XYZ file of C-alpha atoms in Angstrom:
358
model
C -11.967 -33.179 -11.325
C -12.773 -30.723 -9.002
C -16.287 -28.514 -9.719
C -15.973 -24.779 -9.909
C -17.582 -22.758 -7.015
C -18.326 -19.231 -6.391
C -20.262 -16.838 -3.931
C -23.248 -15.390 -4.873
C -26.998 -14.735 -4.148
C -29.705 -16.163 -6.528
C -32.917 -14.566 -6.974
C -35.814 -16.692 -6.211
C -38.329 -16.825 -9.560
C -36.551 -13.995 -11.048
C -38.532 -12.856 -13.784
C -35.790 -11.695 -15.753
C -31.979 -11.070 -15.836
C -31.882 -7.744 -18.238
C -28.916 -6.022 -17.680
C -27.271 -2.163 -18.404
C -24.096 -1.840 -19.172
C -21.895 -0.807 -15.423
C -18.371 1.145 -16.626
C -15.853 0.816 -13.717
C -14.251 4.143 -13.139
C -12.006 3.247 -10.654
C -10.944 -0.154 -8.528
C -10.831 0.406 -5.282
C -8.797 -2.160 -2.338
C -10.334 -1.827 1.123
C -9.485 -4.032 4.125
C -11.069 -7.391 5.064
C -12.620 -5.980 7.809
C -14.399 -3.457 5.948
C -15.363 -5.311 3.053
C -17.202 -7.898 4.781
C -18.513 -5.255 6.903
C -20.326 -3.399 3.768
C -21.027 -6.472 2.272
C -23.427 -7.577 4.909
C -24.727 -3.939 4.871
C -24.710 -2.299 2.101
C -25.904 0.835 3.028
C -22.932 1.699 5.682
C -21.190 5.122 4.463
C -18.056 4.665 3.698
C -14.713 6.830 3.285
C -13.513 5.080 0.336
C -16.860 6.185 -1.937
C -16.708 9.498 -0.312
C -13.341 10.215 -2.004
C -14.883 8.796 -5.469
C -17.936 9.925 -5.548
C -17.725 12.761 -8.163
C -16.850 9.499 -10.335
C -20.445 7.936 -10.051
C -23.603 8.611 -11.978
C -25.806 7.312 -14.434
C -25.705 8.521 -18.166
C -28.552 7.156 -20.796
C -25.576 4.708 -21.530
C -24.377 3.401 -18.421
C -23.951 3.020 -15.066
C -20.406 4.816 -13.956
C -19.213 3.077 -10.664
C -16.272 2.190 -8.880
C -15.369 -1.904 -8.141
C -14.743 -2.469 -4.146
C -12.562 -5.535 -3.716
C -11.523 -7.163 -0.722
C -7.610 -6.847 -0.462
C -7.215 -10.250 0.920
C -9.863 -11.661 -0.900
C -11.892 -12.975 -4.027
C -15.109 -11.073 -4.703
C -16.015 -6.780 -5.033
C -19.344 -4.961 -4.881
C -19.917 -2.849 -7.706
C -21.167 0.525 -6.306
C -22.494 3.538 -7.929
C -23.541 6.014 -4.834
C -25.688 8.744 -6.669
C -23.738 11.457 -5.310
C -23.894 10.273 -1.448
C -21.082 8.273 0.534
C -23.277 5.361 0.823
C -24.010 2.398 -1.791
C -27.260 3.569 -3.378
C -27.163 1.233 -6.290
C -24.489 -2.164 -5.748
C -24.163 -5.399 -6.893
C -22.190 -8.370 -5.474
C -19.878 -10.046 -7.936
C -17.801 -12.806 -7.348
C -14.525 -13.588 -8.299
C -13.889 -9.702 -9.137
C -10.426 -9.679 -8.700
C -10.066 -12.171 -11.396
C -11.832 -9.683 -13.506
C -9.380 -7.119 -12.207
C -6.080 -9.375 -13.431
C -8.216 -9.482 -16.675
C -8.710 -5.649 -17.070
C -4.935 -5.583 -16.171
C -3.733 -7.959 -18.711
C -2.219 -6.507 -21.526
C -2.875 -7.138 -25.572
C 0.415 -8.575 -25.765
C -0.509 -11.030 -23.047
C -3.538 -12.457 -24.461
C -1.752 -12.950 -27.212
C 0.896 -14.880 -26.120
C -1.769 -17.160 -23.894
C -3.382 -17.253 -27.507
C -0.443 -18.795 -28.959
C 0.227 -21.089 -26.459
C -3.452 -22.881 -26.786
C -3.006 -23.115 -30.325
C 0.253 -24.674 -29.728
C -1.480 -27.207 -27.206
C -4.154 -27.611 -29.220
C -1.809 -28.525 -32.151
C 0.354 -31.305 -29.630
C -3.300 -32.517 -28.553
C -3.799 -33.450 -31.937
C -0.318 -34.847 -33.268
C -0.206 -37.131 -30.123
C -3.173 -38.924 -31.826
C -1.326 -39.538 -34.601
C 1.458 -41.318 -32.548
C 3.937 -38.796 -32.266
C 5.109 -38.516 -28.707
C 7.718 -36.068 -28.789
C 7.933 -32.987 -29.645
C 10.904 -29.962 -29.816
C 9.205 -25.962 -28.770
C 11.178 -24.459 -31.298
C 9.605 -26.326 -34.298
C 6.225 -25.729 -32.503
C 6.359 -22.100 -31.370
C 7.972 -19.122 -33.219
C 10.376 -17.824 -30.721
C 11.370 -14.776 -32.043
C 7.415 -13.774 -31.752
C 7.489 -15.087 -27.990
C 10.352 -12.911 -27.389
C 8.734 -9.905 -29.429
C 5.463 -10.486 -27.018
C 7.304 -10.440 -23.889
C 9.007 -7.316 -24.581
C 5.839 -5.951 -25.219
C 3.884 -7.165 -22.522
C 6.277 -5.699 -19.764
C 6.469 -2.751 -21.670
C 2.597 -2.452 -21.575
C 2.627 -3.287 -17.919
C 4.969 -1.159 -17.279
C 2.847 1.843 -19.030
C -0.146 0.809 -16.793
C 1.506 1.596 -13.486
C 0.930 4.922 -11.427
C 4.371 5.709 -10.983
C 5.615 4.926 -14.881
C 6.225 8.104 -17.038
C 7.427 6.582 -20.369
C 7.751 2.903 -21.057
C 8.592 1.868 -24.681
C 10.139 -0.929 -26.638
C 13.162 0.345 -28.735
C 14.206 -2.681 -29.931
C 16.458 -2.123 -33.161
C 17.339 -5.574 -33.355
C 20.734 -5.412 -32.493
C 22.093 -7.938 -29.637
C 23.179 -7.098 -26.635
C 21.513 -3.082 -27.118
C 19.114 -1.698 -24.801
C 15.972 -2.975 -26.131
C 13.214 -1.396 -23.097
C 13.299 2.363 -22.184
C 11.270 3.348 -18.842
C 10.775 6.988 -16.978
C 9.897 7.252 -13.803
C 7.453 10.148 -12.964
C 8.679 12.427 -10.443
C 8.709 11.778 -6.855
C 7.148 14.223 -4.624
C 7.790 13.879 -0.577
C 4.767 13.849 2.091
C 6.122 14.838 5.096
C 4.414 13.374 8.890
C 5.861 14.560 11.632
C 4.780 12.859 15.668
C 6.366 13.486 18.823
C 9.213 11.196 20.773
C 9.595 9.775 24.009
C 13.120 9.200 25.235
C 13.933 7.427 28.425
C 17.949 7.123 29.838
C 18.493 4.367 32.152
C 19.089 4.773 35.570
C 22.139 3.078 36.986
C 20.340 -0.051 38.969
C 20.355 0.034 42.719
C 20.411 -2.255 45.060
C 18.212 -2.638 47.644
C 20.036 -4.417 51.291
C 17.002 -5.455 52.970
C 14.919 -6.552 49.786
C 18.545 -8.055 48.425
C 17.150 -7.252 44.815
C 18.635 -4.945 42.188
C 16.460 -2.700 40.943
C 16.282 -1.049 37.392
C 14.534 2.365 36.342
C 14.605 4.984 33.483
C 13.988 8.492 33.440
C 11.927 10.458 30.714
C 14.099 13.407 29.256
C 13.096 16.616 28.647
C 12.812 18.381 24.923
C 15.525 20.403 25.612
C 17.745 17.088 26.434
C 16.396 15.405 23.880
C 17.791 17.618 20.987
C 21.336 16.801 22.534
C 20.805 13.492 21.155
C 20.205 14.006 17.988
C 22.956 12.743 15.819
C 23.214 9.525 18.031
C 19.146 8.906 17.181
C 20.106 9.728 13.721
C 22.613 7.068 13.173
C 20.811 4.551 15.579
C 17.813 4.842 12.777
C 20.159 4.511 9.767
C 22.056 1.431 11.326
C 18.719 -0.277 12.220
C 17.845 -0.101 8.713
C 17.857 -3.559 6.752
C 19.409 -3.914 3.287
C 16.466 -4.715 1.529
C 14.759 -1.411 2.839
C 17.502 0.668 1.025
C 15.723 2.298 -1.426
C 12.602 2.202 -0.515
C 12.848 2.088 3.346
C 9.640 0.321 5.310
C 7.393 0.400 2.068
C 9.273 -2.670 1.246
C 7.208 -4.792 3.222
C 4.283 -2.859 2.391
C 3.716 -4.182 -1.264
C 0.503 -5.679 -0.049
C -1.447 -2.595 1.162
C -3.222 -1.921 -2.142
C -5.095 0.908 -0.901
C -2.031 2.924 -1.876
C 0.728 1.069 -2.398
C 0.911 1.806 -5.728
C 1.273 5.469 -5.248
C 3.361 5.606 -2.490
C 7.059 4.283 -3.319
C 8.892 4.781 -0.479
C 8.427 5.662 3.871
C 11.655 6.394 5.517
C 11.790 7.016 9.216
C 13.610 9.799 10.488
C 14.124 12.850 13.176
C 14.271 16.712 13.030
C 14.731 19.466 15.276
C 11.301 21.482 14.712
C 11.930 24.689 16.882
C 12.810 24.035 20.085
C 11.926 19.867 20.165
C 13.459 17.142 18.456
C 10.382 14.933 16.426
C 9.898 12.122 14.531
C 9.530 12.297 10.988
C 8.139 9.376 8.149
C 9.402 10.815 5.056
C 6.906 9.582 2.325
C 7.910 9.606 -1.229
C 4.843 9.525 -3.754
C 4.558 9.230 -7.704
C 1.130 10.641 -8.345
C -1.991 12.668 -5.791
C -3.220 10.609 -3.268
C -7.318 10.928 -2.564
C -9.059 11.154 0.434
C -9.354 7.773 1.422
C -6.156 6.873 0.555
C -4.635 9.577 1.995
C -6.069 8.108 5.289
C -5.017 4.637 4.485
C -1.614 5.889 4.385
C -2.085 8.094 8.094
C -3.193 4.728 9.922
C -0.378 2.771 8.179
C 1.954 5.432 9.674
C 0.593 4.618 12.875
C 0.672 1.745 13.232
C 4.041 1.596 12.193
C 5.046 4.171 14.973
C 2.860 1.895 17.687
C 3.376 -1.643 16.576
C 5.430 -2.255 13.718
C 9.058 -0.266 12.635
C 8.841 1.730 15.750
C 8.021 -1.286 18.143
C 11.176 -2.936 17.163
C 13.340 -0.204 17.058
C 12.126 1.426 20.475
C 13.825 -2.154 22.124
C 17.275 -1.083 20.603
C 19.328 0.725 23.211
C 21.164 3.800 22.120
C 24.672 3.962 23.604
C 25.481 7.892 24.472
C 28.088 9.046 26.973
C 25.523 9.850 30.080
C 24.075 6.374 29.399
C 21.838 4.174 26.939
C 18.349 5.747 25.695
C 15.369 3.983 24.097
C 13.307 6.393 21.498
C 9.962 5.504 21.138
C 7.515 7.146 18.049
C 4.968 6.599 19.840
C 3.657 7.276 23.392
C 0.376 5.696 24.801
C 0.712 8.094 28.022
C 0.455 10.957 26.144
C -1.742 13.067 23.437
C 0.096 11.180 20.398
C -0.613 12.927 16.911
C 0.688 12.958 13.279
C 0.846 16.044 11.740
C 1.450 17.447 7.992
C 4.949 19.869 7.824
C 2.164 22.921 7.466
C 0.708 21.518 11.126
C 3.929 21.153 13.050
C 5.025 24.937 11.683
C 1.895 25.939 13.268
C 2.445 24.056 16.058
C 5.941 25.350 16.775
C 4.918 29.208 16.247
C 2.290 28.576 18.611
C 3.455 25.757 21.297
C 0.719 26.394 23.327
C -2.054 25.299 21.098
C -2.985 21.764 20.258
C -3.249 21.652 16.347
C -2.279 18.180 14.682
C -4.279 15.344 12.715
C -5.066 12.948 15.893
C -4.698 9.596 15.622
């Protein structure tokens, strides 16, 4: 049997291990690199601590803390910042991901676990009396199992940020709905970015060099507007079946920093003033704190430059004037993401450089 191991820091000749209650007010996932940096130097400021600063304090009963979790690891950092933007009090917590999973485990799941464990003990005892074959229905109350599974599903749904109501409505009638669920109303956030559109120029032949040359011209804002319908159709055609309901968010469930609160992200284009702009339409189920908001912006920037946007810009869009290529990201210009309010100000004052710089 393999030995159990964990990462930890043992104290040399510790005088005591007295403790005080620590209440986790919020669980926050960090990118692996951020977590490792904070673990190595806990006195650094971090946006996640700033966003949750008001949740952390000490009273006579407990430390009120946040738990920073490694998004792709197992460990955590328990933080009480005392009103600052960096960890004033902290503790490394090995296997914190298991603690988080235990925190999320419903009462019904725990009862189901106890039932399984009791059944294992019962069978193990009977095996020593020369009984070797068992019927699960004789060992387990299947009606109780079914009831616990339904309750576990309902309780897990009720814990989600995007669920308003989850109820077990079983009345013992076969083939009737026995779980009632209502989602929270979604609100829309839009983030706008400039587009770069290039049109292929017919290849030319250099007789001296005996070579063909291909080139492209960058279109002006006025010219881009003429292709709004073609670009919109191309975005829709580029969408995969798995993206039907959630857009590119279908691929981002591992972004635990904001994934529980963001239901969908759909790229599109919109006419804003006298120009066509790229848009990321985000549907969210509840308010994002400042850290989650910034992490969403970072993700959208990455999708525009290297993710969805990189793939889309390599697909030609056929027009009567030639093929065009549309990029949601421009490394040569002053690229920016703007909210609806910011883009309205920018369109009203086109000479002013307004936006959220990424």
